[in-house]
Amino acid sequence: MGLFSFLKNKFGKKDKTVDKYSAGLEKSRKNFASKLDNLSKRYSEVDEDYFEELEQILIEADVGVELSIRLIEELLDKAKEEGVKDPKKINEMMIDEMFVSYATSGQAIENEIHFAAEGPTVLLVVGVNGVGKTTSIAKLAARYQKMGKKVMLVAGDTFRAGAVEQLKVWAERLKCPIVTGAENGDPASVAYDGAKYALEHGIDLMIVDTAGRLQTKKNLMLELGKINRVLGREIPGAPHESFLIIDGTTGQNGVIQAKSFKEVTELTGIVITKMDGTSKGGIILSIRDEIGVPVRFIGLGEKMEDLEEFDLDKYLYGLLMGDEEK
C-alpha cells in the first residue's frame, strides 16, 4: 500500500484528530494539492513537460530547489523502472518520496522534550526577532505545566526593548517563576541566576529565551557559547534541548535562518510558527533536508493549545487531502 492510500485509510471520516492540521494547512493545501490535482487532469500520460510542471509546483510550495530537483529525478527513475505513466499514480509515488526524504534526513525524529533523569531540564530557545519566539516559549511552558511539570522562564533576551516585559506578562498569566536581569545586561549572568534558582526550587523545566540578533553572527556565536558554558557548568548536560523558532510565513528565509543558527549553536529541534498563515507548507521538508534537524512542534493557530507535536503523517494528510473526505 502506498503512502497516499495509507493516509486515506488512517485519517478517514471517523478520525477527528487531524482536524487542526487540516485547518491549519488549508492555505498550503490550496496552493499545493489543488495544483497537483489540476496537473494530473490535464495529462492523460506523463511526459517531460509533466515532470517539469511537477517540479515547479514543489518549488512554489517552498519544498526547496535542491530537494525538488532531487525528488523529481528519483521519481523519474522510479517511473521508468516500473513503467508508470498515469499522472495520479506518479503524484502518489511523489508523496511516498517526500515521506522517505523527511524520515531519512539527519537526526532521529522525536518530538516531546526528553527530561533529564535528575535535576532541571534546560531548554534553550533561539530565533530572530519577530518569529513568535516569546509566544512559543509561553505555549511550550503551558504544555508542560499541563503535564504536571514545574516550569520556569529565564529572560535572556536582555537587548530587545520589551522582550523581558513580554516574557514577564506570560509568566504572570501562567503563574510560573521567571528570572530576569538588567536591560542590556549580560545574558549569561541571567542564565546563571536562572540555573541557581532552578536547582534550589526543584524546577523540572527551565526555558531560556535568547537574543535574536542574527545580523551580528559572530557576537551571537560568542553570546550563545557563553550561555551554553554557564548552563553546562551549573546543571550537568545543560542545555539538554535547543529549539530554533521559525516563522512559517517567511518561506526560504526561514531555511537561511536555520542554516545560520546551526552554524553558531547545536540545535535539537525546530518549532515552526504561523503555519496557518502561509501557503508554502513545503518549508518543513526543506528545513529538514537542508539542516537535518527535525521539526518538533508546529503552530497551527493563535491559541495556547494550537502548538501541536509535529506528526509527519498528519502533516502530509493536511497538506494533500485535508478536507476532501468532508
Short mmCIF file of C-alpha atoms in Angstrom, two decimals, residues 41-324:
data_model
loop_
_atom_site.label_atom_id
_atom_site.label_comp_id
_atom_site.label_asym_id
_atom_site.label_seq_id
_atom_site.Cartn_x
_atom_site.Cartn_y
_atom_site.Cartn_z
CA LYS A 41 -6.29 16.23 -15.03
CA ARG A 42 -4.51 17.99 -17.89
CA TYR A 43 -2.42 14.99 -18.86
CA SER A 44 -3.58 11.52 -19.91
CA GLU A 45 0.04 10.30 -19.69
CA VAL A 46 3.10 11.82 -18.07
CA ASP A 47 5.90 13.20 -20.23
CA GLU A 48 8.87 15.52 -19.81
CA ASP A 49 6.61 18.59 -19.58
CA TYR A 50 4.60 16.94 -16.81
CA PHE A 51 7.65 16.41 -14.65
CA GLU A 52 8.84 19.97 -15.27
CA GLU A 53 5.50 21.34 -14.10
CA LEU A 54 5.55 18.98 -11.12
CA GLU A 55 8.99 20.28 -10.14
CA GLN A 56 7.73 23.86 -10.37
CA ILE A 57 4.79 23.07 -8.07
CA LEU A 58 7.20 21.70 -5.47
CA ILE A 59 9.43 24.77 -5.68
CA GLU A 60 6.45 27.15 -5.40
CA ALA A 61 5.36 25.29 -2.26
CA ASP A 62 8.79 26.08 -0.75
CA VAL A 63 9.99 22.49 -0.75
CA GLY A 64 13.30 23.99 -1.85
CA VAL A 65 15.04 23.94 -5.24
CA GLU A 66 17.64 21.26 -4.47
CA LEU A 67 15.17 18.90 -2.78
CA SER A 68 12.57 19.46 -5.51
CA ILE A 69 15.07 18.59 -8.25
CA ARG A 70 16.23 15.51 -6.35
CA LEU A 71 12.67 14.32 -5.72
CA ILE A 72 11.78 14.66 -9.40
CA GLU A 73 14.96 12.85 -10.51
CA GLU A 74 14.21 9.97 -8.13
CA LEU A 75 10.62 9.94 -9.33
CA LEU A 76 11.67 9.86 -12.98
CA ASP A 77 13.96 6.88 -12.37
CA LYS A 78 11.29 5.01 -10.45
CA ALA A 79 8.59 5.74 -13.04
CA LYS A 80 10.81 4.46 -15.88
CA GLU A 81 11.82 1.40 -13.90
CA GLU A 82 8.21 0.47 -13.11
CA GLY A 83 6.74 1.67 -16.41
CA VAL A 84 4.29 4.07 -14.72
CA LYS A 85 2.69 6.74 -16.90
CA ASP A 86 -0.56 7.50 -15.05
CA PRO A 87 -0.37 11.07 -13.65
CA LYS A 88 -2.30 10.24 -10.47
CA LYS A 89 -0.04 7.27 -9.78
CA ILE A 90 3.02 9.48 -10.35
CA ASN A 91 1.68 12.00 -7.83
CA GLU A 92 1.15 9.24 -5.27
CA MET A 93 4.69 7.99 -5.85
CA MET A 94 5.96 11.53 -5.29
CA ILE A 95 4.21 11.68 -1.90
CA ASP A 96 5.99 8.44 -0.96
CA GLU A 97 9.30 10.05 -1.92
CA MET A 98 8.51 13.15 0.19
CA PHE A 99 7.82 10.96 3.23
CA VAL A 100 11.03 8.95 2.78
CA SER A 101 13.06 12.14 2.29
CA TYR A 102 11.86 13.61 5.60
CA ALA A 103 12.08 10.36 7.56
CA THR A 104 15.66 9.62 6.50
CA SER A 105 17.26 13.09 6.71
CA GLY A 106 19.50 13.90 9.66
CA GLN A 107 18.70 13.37 13.32
CA ALA A 108 16.22 10.76 14.51
CA ILE A 109 12.65 12.06 14.62
CA GLU A 110 11.46 12.89 18.11
CA ASN A 111 9.01 15.40 19.49
CA GLU A 112 8.47 15.78 23.21
CA ILE A 113 11.29 17.16 25.35
CA HIS A 114 13.39 14.42 26.91
CA PHE A 115 13.72 15.18 30.59
CA ALA A 116 16.95 14.64 32.49
CA ALA A 117 16.96 11.73 34.93
CA GLU A 118 17.94 14.10 37.73
CA GLY A 119 17.70 17.84 38.28
CA PRO A 120 16.28 20.51 35.97
CA THR A 121 15.99 20.00 32.23
CA VAL A 122 17.12 23.11 30.33
CA LEU A 123 15.58 24.20 27.02
CA LEU A 124 17.44 26.96 25.17
CA VAL A 125 15.26 28.85 22.68
CA VAL A 126 16.79 30.75 19.75
CA GLY A 127 15.40 32.60 16.74
CA VAL A 128 15.41 36.02 15.08
CA ASN A 129 13.13 38.76 16.37
CA GLY A 130 9.53 38.70 15.17
CA VAL A 131 9.15 34.95 14.56
CA GLY A 132 6.90 34.34 17.58
CA LYS A 133 9.67 33.25 19.95
CA THR A 134 8.12 34.67 23.14
CA THR A 135 4.67 33.26 22.37
CA SER A 136 6.15 29.86 21.51
CA ILE A 137 8.01 29.82 24.84
CA ALA A 138 4.72 30.52 26.63
CA LYS A 139 2.95 27.78 24.69
CA LEU A 140 5.68 25.27 25.48
CA ALA A 141 5.58 26.27 29.16
CA ALA A 142 1.81 25.82 29.26
CA ARG A 143 2.09 22.45 27.53
CA TYR A 144 4.45 21.02 30.12
CA GLN A 145 2.61 22.60 33.03
CA LYS A 146 -0.43 20.61 31.91
CA MET A 147 1.74 17.51 32.08
CA GLY A 148 2.43 18.30 35.73
CA LYS A 149 5.94 19.69 35.25
CA LYS A 150 7.25 22.57 37.36
CA VAL A 151 8.27 25.14 34.73
CA MET A 152 10.21 28.39 34.97
CA LEU A 153 11.26 31.05 32.43
CA VAL A 154 14.58 32.85 32.05
CA ALA A 155 14.54 36.20 30.21
CA GLY A 156 17.91 36.02 28.47
CA ASP A 157 16.97 38.43 25.66
CA THR A 158 18.23 41.49 27.51
CA PHE A 159 18.84 43.58 24.38
CA ARG A 160 15.48 43.85 22.62
CA ALA A 161 13.25 46.56 24.05
CA GLY A 162 10.21 44.98 25.64
CA ALA A 163 11.40 41.37 25.40
CA VAL A 164 11.75 40.94 29.16
CA GLU A 165 8.43 42.65 29.85
CA GLN A 166 6.63 40.41 27.33
CA LEU A 167 8.01 37.30 28.99
CA LYS A 168 7.06 38.66 32.42
CA VAL A 169 3.46 39.06 31.28
CA TRP A 170 3.38 35.44 30.14
CA ALA A 171 4.97 34.26 33.40
CA GLU A 172 2.22 36.05 35.35
CA ARG A 173 -0.51 34.51 33.20
CA LEU A 174 0.99 31.04 33.55
CA LYS A 175 1.76 31.58 37.24
CA CYS A 176 5.31 30.33 36.78
CA PRO A 177 8.53 31.84 38.16
CA ILE A 178 10.75 33.99 35.96
CA VAL A 179 14.34 35.16 36.34
CA THR A 180 15.30 38.46 34.70
CA GLY A 181 18.34 40.71 34.55
CA ALA A 182 19.19 44.32 33.85
CA GLU A 183 18.37 45.82 30.45
CA ASN A 184 21.35 45.37 28.10
CA GLY A 185 22.91 43.18 30.77
CA ASP A 186 24.93 40.01 30.23
CA PRO A 187 22.56 37.19 29.13
CA ALA A 188 24.95 34.56 30.53
CA SER A 189 24.65 36.05 34.01
CA VAL A 190 20.85 35.83 33.73
CA ALA A 191 21.22 32.19 32.68
CA TYR A 192 23.47 31.63 35.71
CA ASP A 193 20.87 33.14 38.07
CA GLY A 194 18.20 31.03 36.41
CA ALA A 195 20.19 27.83 36.86
CA LYS A 196 20.72 28.61 40.55
CA TYR A 197 17.01 29.23 41.03
CA ALA A 198 16.05 26.04 39.17
CA LEU A 199 18.38 23.92 41.32
CA GLU A 200 17.20 25.50 44.57
CA HIS A 201 13.48 25.24 43.80
CA GLY A 202 13.21 21.79 42.25
CA ILE A 203 12.30 23.03 38.77
CA ASP A 204 11.58 20.34 36.15
CA LEU A 205 11.87 22.51 33.05
CA MET A 206 13.80 25.75 32.68
CA ILE A 207 13.13 27.58 29.40
CA VAL A 208 15.77 30.16 28.46
CA ASP A 209 14.96 32.93 25.97
CA THR A 210 17.89 34.38 23.99
CA ALA A 211 18.51 37.43 21.80
CA GLY A 212 17.69 37.12 18.11
CA ARG A 213 20.42 39.26 16.63
CA LEU A 214 21.38 37.13 13.65
CA GLN A 215 22.82 40.10 11.78
CA THR A 216 25.80 40.03 14.17
CA LYS A 217 26.56 36.34 13.80
CA LYS A 218 29.97 36.50 15.45
CA ASN A 219 28.59 38.21 18.56
CA LEU A 220 25.66 35.81 18.62
CA MET A 221 28.04 32.85 18.47
CA LEU A 222 30.07 34.22 21.38
CA GLU A 223 26.93 35.01 23.37
CA LEU A 224 25.31 31.61 22.88
CA GLY A 225 28.61 29.86 23.52
CA LYS A 226 28.96 31.68 26.83
CA ILE A 227 25.36 30.88 27.83
CA ASN A 228 25.90 27.20 26.97
CA ARG A 229 29.08 27.04 29.03
CA VAL A 230 27.47 28.71 32.05
CA LEU A 231 24.44 26.43 31.93
CA GLY A 232 26.59 23.31 31.49
CA ARG A 233 28.75 24.27 34.42
CA GLU A 234 25.78 24.69 36.77
CA ILE A 235 23.49 21.92 35.51
CA PRO A 236 25.03 18.69 34.13
CA GLY A 237 24.17 18.19 30.45
CA ALA A 238 22.58 21.63 30.03
CA PRO A 239 21.24 22.82 27.74
CA HIS A 240 19.54 19.49 27.16
CA GLU A 241 17.50 20.84 24.26
CA SER A 242 17.99 23.79 21.88
CA PHE A 243 14.96 24.78 19.81
CA LEU A 244 15.03 27.18 16.88
CA ILE A 245 11.78 29.09 16.30
CA ILE A 246 10.99 29.80 12.63
CA ASP A 247 8.08 31.78 11.20
CA GLY A 248 6.46 29.58 8.53
CA THR A 249 5.34 32.61 6.52
CA THR A 250 8.96 33.63 5.79
CA GLY A 251 9.46 30.75 3.36
CA GLN A 252 13.04 30.16 2.25
CA ASN A 253 14.27 32.93 4.58
CA GLY A 254 13.39 30.51 7.37
CA VAL A 255 15.71 27.93 5.83
CA ILE A 256 18.51 30.50 5.65
CA GLN A 257 17.93 31.37 9.32
CA ALA A 258 18.04 27.70 10.27
CA LYS A 259 21.38 27.23 8.50
CA SER A 260 22.85 30.32 10.18
CA PHE A 261 21.75 29.33 13.68
CA LYS A 262 23.02 25.80 13.22
CA GLU A 263 26.44 27.30 12.49
CA VAL A 264 26.52 29.04 15.87
CA THR A 265 24.80 26.55 18.19
CA GLU A 266 23.82 22.89 18.30
CA LEU A 267 20.11 22.51 17.54
CA THR A 268 17.97 19.60 18.67
CA GLY A 269 14.68 20.72 17.15
CA ILE A 270 12.71 23.25 15.12
CA VAL A 271 9.44 24.90 16.10
CA ILE A 272 7.53 26.23 13.09
CA THR A 273 5.07 29.04 13.90
CA LYS A 274 2.21 30.58 11.90
CA MET A 275 1.76 27.61 9.57
CA ASP A 276 -1.92 28.53 9.35
CA GLY A 277 -0.88 31.84 7.77
CA THR A 278 1.25 30.53 4.90
CA SER A 279 0.56 28.87 1.57
CA LYS A 280 4.06 27.42 1.44
CA GLY A 281 3.86 24.43 3.76
CA GLY A 282 6.72 22.68 1.99
CA ILE A 283 9.19 24.63 4.13
CA ILE A 284 9.04 21.80 6.69
CA LEU A 285 10.51 19.36 4.16
CA SER A 286 13.05 21.93 3.01
CA ILE A 287 14.36 22.68 6.51
CA ARG A 288 14.66 19.01 7.38
CA ASP A 289 16.55 18.35 4.14
CA GLU A 290 18.85 21.38 4.41
CA ILE A 291 19.97 21.12 8.05
CA GLY A 292 18.95 17.61 9.15
CA VAL A 293 17.16 18.82 12.30
CA PRO A 294 13.62 17.55 12.92
CA VAL A 295 10.57 19.78 13.34
CA ARG A 296 9.42 19.06 16.90
CA PHE A 297 6.36 21.34 17.17
CA ILE A 298 4.16 23.16 14.70
CA GLY A 299 1.99 26.23 15.30
CA LEU A 300 -1.42 25.83 13.67
CA GLY A 301 -3.23 28.78 15.25
CA GLU A 302 -3.02 31.53 17.86
CA LYS A 303 -4.48 29.72 20.88
CA MET A 304 -2.22 28.21 23.55
CA GLU A 305 -3.28 24.69 22.59
CA ASP A 306 -2.56 25.32 18.89
CA LEU A 307 1.11 24.43 19.27
CA GLU A 308 0.99 20.78 18.21
CA GLU A 309 3.51 17.99 18.41
CA PHE A 310 4.72 17.54 14.83
CA ASP A 311 3.34 14.42 13.17
CA LEU A 312 4.60 13.67 9.65
CA ASP A 313 1.52 11.60 8.69
CA LYS A 314 -0.90 14.30 9.85
CA TYR A 315 1.16 16.98 8.17
CA LEU A 316 1.16 15.19 4.80
CA TYR A 317 -2.55 14.42 5.13
CA GLY A 318 -3.34 18.05 5.92
CA LEU A 319 -1.12 19.26 3.07
CA LEU A 320 -2.54 16.85 0.48
CA MET A 321 -6.11 15.91 1.19
CA GLY A 322 -7.22 17.54 4.44
CA ASP A 323 -10.91 18.20 3.94
CA GLU A 324 -11.57 16.10 0.85
#
